[in-house]
Structure formats: C-alpha cells, structure tokens
GROMACS .gro file of C-alpha atoms in nm:
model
  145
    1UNK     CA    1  21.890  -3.770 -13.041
    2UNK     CA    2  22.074  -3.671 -13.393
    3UNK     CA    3  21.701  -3.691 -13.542
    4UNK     CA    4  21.496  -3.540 -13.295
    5UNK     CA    5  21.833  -3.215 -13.339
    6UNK     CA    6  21.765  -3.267 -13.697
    7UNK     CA    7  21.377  -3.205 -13.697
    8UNK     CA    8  21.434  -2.882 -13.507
    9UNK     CA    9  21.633  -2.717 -13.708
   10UNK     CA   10  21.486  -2.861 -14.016
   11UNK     CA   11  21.146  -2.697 -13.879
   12UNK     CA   12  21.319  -2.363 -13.737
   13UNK     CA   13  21.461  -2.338 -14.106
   14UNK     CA   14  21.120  -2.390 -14.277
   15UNK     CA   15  20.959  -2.122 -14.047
   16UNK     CA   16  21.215  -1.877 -14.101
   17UNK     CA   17  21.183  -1.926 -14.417
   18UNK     CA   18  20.882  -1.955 -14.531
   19UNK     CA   19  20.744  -1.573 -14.551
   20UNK     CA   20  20.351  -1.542 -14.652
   21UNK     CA   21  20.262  -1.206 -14.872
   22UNK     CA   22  19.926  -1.096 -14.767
   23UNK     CA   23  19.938  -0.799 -15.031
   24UNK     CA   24  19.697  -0.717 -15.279
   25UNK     CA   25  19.883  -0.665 -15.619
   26UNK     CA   26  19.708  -0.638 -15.929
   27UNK     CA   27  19.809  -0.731 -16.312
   28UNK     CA   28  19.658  -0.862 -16.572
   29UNK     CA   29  19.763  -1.209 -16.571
   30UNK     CA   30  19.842  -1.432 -16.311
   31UNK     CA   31  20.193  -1.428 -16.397
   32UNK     CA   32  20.190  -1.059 -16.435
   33UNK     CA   33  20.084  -1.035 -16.077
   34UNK     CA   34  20.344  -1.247 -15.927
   35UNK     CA   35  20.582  -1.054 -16.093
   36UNK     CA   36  20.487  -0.759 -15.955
   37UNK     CA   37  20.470  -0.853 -15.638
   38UNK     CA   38  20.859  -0.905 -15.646
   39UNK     CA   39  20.882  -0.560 -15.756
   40UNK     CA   40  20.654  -0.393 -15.550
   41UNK     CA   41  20.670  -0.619 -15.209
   42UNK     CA   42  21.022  -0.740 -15.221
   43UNK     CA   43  20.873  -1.115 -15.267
   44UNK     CA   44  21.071  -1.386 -15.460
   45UNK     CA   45  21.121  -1.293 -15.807
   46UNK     CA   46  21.002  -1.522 -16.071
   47UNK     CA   47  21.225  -1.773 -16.202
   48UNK     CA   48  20.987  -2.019 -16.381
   49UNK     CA   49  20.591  -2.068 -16.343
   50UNK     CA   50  20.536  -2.450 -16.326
   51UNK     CA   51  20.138  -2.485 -16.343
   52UNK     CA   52  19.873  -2.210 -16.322
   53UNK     CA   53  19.628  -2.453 -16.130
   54UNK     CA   54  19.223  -2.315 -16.165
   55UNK     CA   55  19.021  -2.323 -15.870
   56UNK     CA   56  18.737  -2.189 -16.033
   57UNK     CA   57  18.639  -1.895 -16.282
   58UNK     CA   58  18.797  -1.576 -16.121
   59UNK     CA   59  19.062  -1.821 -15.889
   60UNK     CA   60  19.337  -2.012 -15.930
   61UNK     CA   61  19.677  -2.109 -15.769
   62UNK     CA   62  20.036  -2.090 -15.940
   63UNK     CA   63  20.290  -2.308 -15.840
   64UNK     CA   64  20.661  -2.153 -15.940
   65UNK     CA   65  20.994  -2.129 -15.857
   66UNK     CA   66  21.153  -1.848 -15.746
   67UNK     CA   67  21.450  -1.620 -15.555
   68UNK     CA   68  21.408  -1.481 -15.247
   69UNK     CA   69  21.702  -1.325 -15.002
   70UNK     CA   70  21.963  -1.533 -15.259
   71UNK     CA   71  21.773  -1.880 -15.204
   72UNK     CA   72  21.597  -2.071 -15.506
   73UNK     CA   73  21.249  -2.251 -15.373
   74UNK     CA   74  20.930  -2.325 -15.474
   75UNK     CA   75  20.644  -2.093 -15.430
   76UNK     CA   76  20.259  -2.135 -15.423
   77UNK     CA   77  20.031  -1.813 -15.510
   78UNK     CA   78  19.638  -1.795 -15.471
   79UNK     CA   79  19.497  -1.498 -15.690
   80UNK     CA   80  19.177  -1.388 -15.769
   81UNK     CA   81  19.027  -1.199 -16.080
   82UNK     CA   82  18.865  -0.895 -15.952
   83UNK     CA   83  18.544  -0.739 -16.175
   84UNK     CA   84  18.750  -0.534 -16.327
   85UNK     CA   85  18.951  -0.872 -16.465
   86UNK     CA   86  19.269  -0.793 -16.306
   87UNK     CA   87  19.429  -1.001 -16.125
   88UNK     CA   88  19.516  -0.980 -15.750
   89UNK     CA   89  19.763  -1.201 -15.523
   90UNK     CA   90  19.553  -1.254 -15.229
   91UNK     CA   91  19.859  -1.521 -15.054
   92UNK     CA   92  20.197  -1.666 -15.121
   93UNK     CA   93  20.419  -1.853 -14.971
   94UNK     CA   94  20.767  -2.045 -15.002
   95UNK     CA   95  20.784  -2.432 -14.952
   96UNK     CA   96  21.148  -2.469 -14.983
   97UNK     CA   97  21.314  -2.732 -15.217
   98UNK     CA   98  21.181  -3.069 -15.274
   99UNK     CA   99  21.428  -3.303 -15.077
  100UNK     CA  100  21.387  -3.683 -14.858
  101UNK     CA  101  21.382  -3.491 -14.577
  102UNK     CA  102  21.076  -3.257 -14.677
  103UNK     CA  103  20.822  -3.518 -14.800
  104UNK     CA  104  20.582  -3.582 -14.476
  105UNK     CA  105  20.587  -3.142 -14.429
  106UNK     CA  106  20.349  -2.888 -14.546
  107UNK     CA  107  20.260  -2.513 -14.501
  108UNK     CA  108  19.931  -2.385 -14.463
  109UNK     CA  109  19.740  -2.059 -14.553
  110UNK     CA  110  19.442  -1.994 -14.515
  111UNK     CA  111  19.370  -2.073 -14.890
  112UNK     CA  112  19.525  -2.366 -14.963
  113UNK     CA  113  19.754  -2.656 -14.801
  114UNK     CA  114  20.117  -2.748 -15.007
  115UNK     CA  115  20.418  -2.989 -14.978
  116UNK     CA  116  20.613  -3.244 -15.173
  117UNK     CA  117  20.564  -3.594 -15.247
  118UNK     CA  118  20.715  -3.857 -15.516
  119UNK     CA  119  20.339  -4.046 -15.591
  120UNK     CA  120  20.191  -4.001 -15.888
  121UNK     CA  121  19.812  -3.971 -15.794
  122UNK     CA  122  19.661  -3.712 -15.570
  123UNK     CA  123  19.545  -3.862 -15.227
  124UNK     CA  124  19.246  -3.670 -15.241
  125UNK     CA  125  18.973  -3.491 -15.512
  126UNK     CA  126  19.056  -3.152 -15.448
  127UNK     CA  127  19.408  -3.184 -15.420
  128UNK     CA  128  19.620  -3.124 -15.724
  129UNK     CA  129  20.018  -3.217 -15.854
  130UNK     CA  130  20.221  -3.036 -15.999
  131UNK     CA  131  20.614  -3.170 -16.178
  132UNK     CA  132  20.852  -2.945 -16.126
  133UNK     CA  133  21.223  -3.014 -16.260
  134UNK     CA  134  21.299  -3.279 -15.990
  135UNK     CA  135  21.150  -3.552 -16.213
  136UNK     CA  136  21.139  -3.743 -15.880
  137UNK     CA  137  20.925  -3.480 -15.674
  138UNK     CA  138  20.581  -3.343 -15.690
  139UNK     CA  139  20.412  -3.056 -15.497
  140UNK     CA  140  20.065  -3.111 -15.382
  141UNK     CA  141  19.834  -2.841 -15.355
  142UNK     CA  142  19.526  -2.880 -15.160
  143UNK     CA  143  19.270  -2.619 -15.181
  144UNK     CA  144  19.131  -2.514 -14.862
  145UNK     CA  145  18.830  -2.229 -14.949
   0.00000   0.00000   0.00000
C-alpha cells in the first residue's frame, strides 16, 4: 500500500512538474537560445549545459541543468537551425533529478523520449547518454522525429 501511495505522488510530482515550452525563441547558438528562453518565457534558467547532442545538420538536443520556480533539475531542449542560421527552441522539458526512485520513468515530447539510468551503453541506436554530475546517473535521450 506504502508503494502503490508512493508511485502516486511520485507521478503527481513529475507531472506537475514537468512544464513543456512550445515557444519559438531564436539565438544564435544553441545555448544562446536556451538562455533566452528563460528570459523571454519564464523557463528554467541555465545553470550548466551538459551535452549539445546533434540530431542532424540544422537539429540537435541539449541536455542541461537548470532552475525553475526555486527547484534545480535536468532539462532536455530540441532546437532547430532555421535558414537564416539562428537557432530556435522548438520543445523543452524538465525531467527532475536523477534519483533510485526515477530510473524505470520517462517524459515524452513529441521530439524526443528522456529519463535516467546508471548503464553505460545505450539500449538502442538512436538513443544517446549523457553524464551529468551524479557520476552514478545517466540521462537517455531517445530521438523520436
């Protein structure tokens, strides 16, 4: 009964908060456009970019920490270079802290798949890891489009 309480809240907590930015917001690097997302949308501000993850020529993925509402977590960004090479975030979301308790979740856009696990090979071809400074955690990031 304590588990089944614990999964609930757990999963009410992730929901809550885990908020996707839909956004465009353009910069000229990556970085630069996470960053301005925080200032222009209010989205978690940019503590430290972990891996800038290419999906292909004018696409890739960051994977960073960041603040948002007064809670450190980990964030995953898709952007795209438009033809005018800036760059735009097209989603982002928040996959909370890697923990135990954490390891068999995920959250989904419609972009890409994310969560936390401790191997040290990606399950799959497409799907990439990235260290963050738990030396005992990875994200995954599986790319969807």
């Amino acid at each position: 009964m304590l588990r089944k309480l614990f999964y609930i809240t757990f999963l009410t907590v992730i929901l809550v908060g885990c908020q996707t930015a839909d956004k465009n917001t353009t910069s000229n690097t990556p970085k630069e456009a996470i960053e301005q997302l925080h200032a222009e949308e209010g989205f978690a501000e940019v503590v430290k970019v972990y891996r800038t993850l290419e999906v292909d020529n004018n696409k890739v993925i960051n994977v960073y920490k960041g603040i948002l509402d007064g809670t450190e977590e980990i964030f995953i960004a898709k952007l795209n270079k438009e033809k005018d090479d800036r760059w735009t975030v097209t989603d982002a979301i928040g996959i909370g802290m890697p923990s135990e308790e954490n390891l068999g979740e995920s959250v989904k856009t419609s972009s890409f798949e994310a969560g936390f696990t401790k191997r040290n090979s990606a399950p799959s071809p497409n799907t990439k890891l990235v260290q963050t400074d738990d030396k005992k955690y990875r994200v995954w990031v599986k790319v969807i489009e």
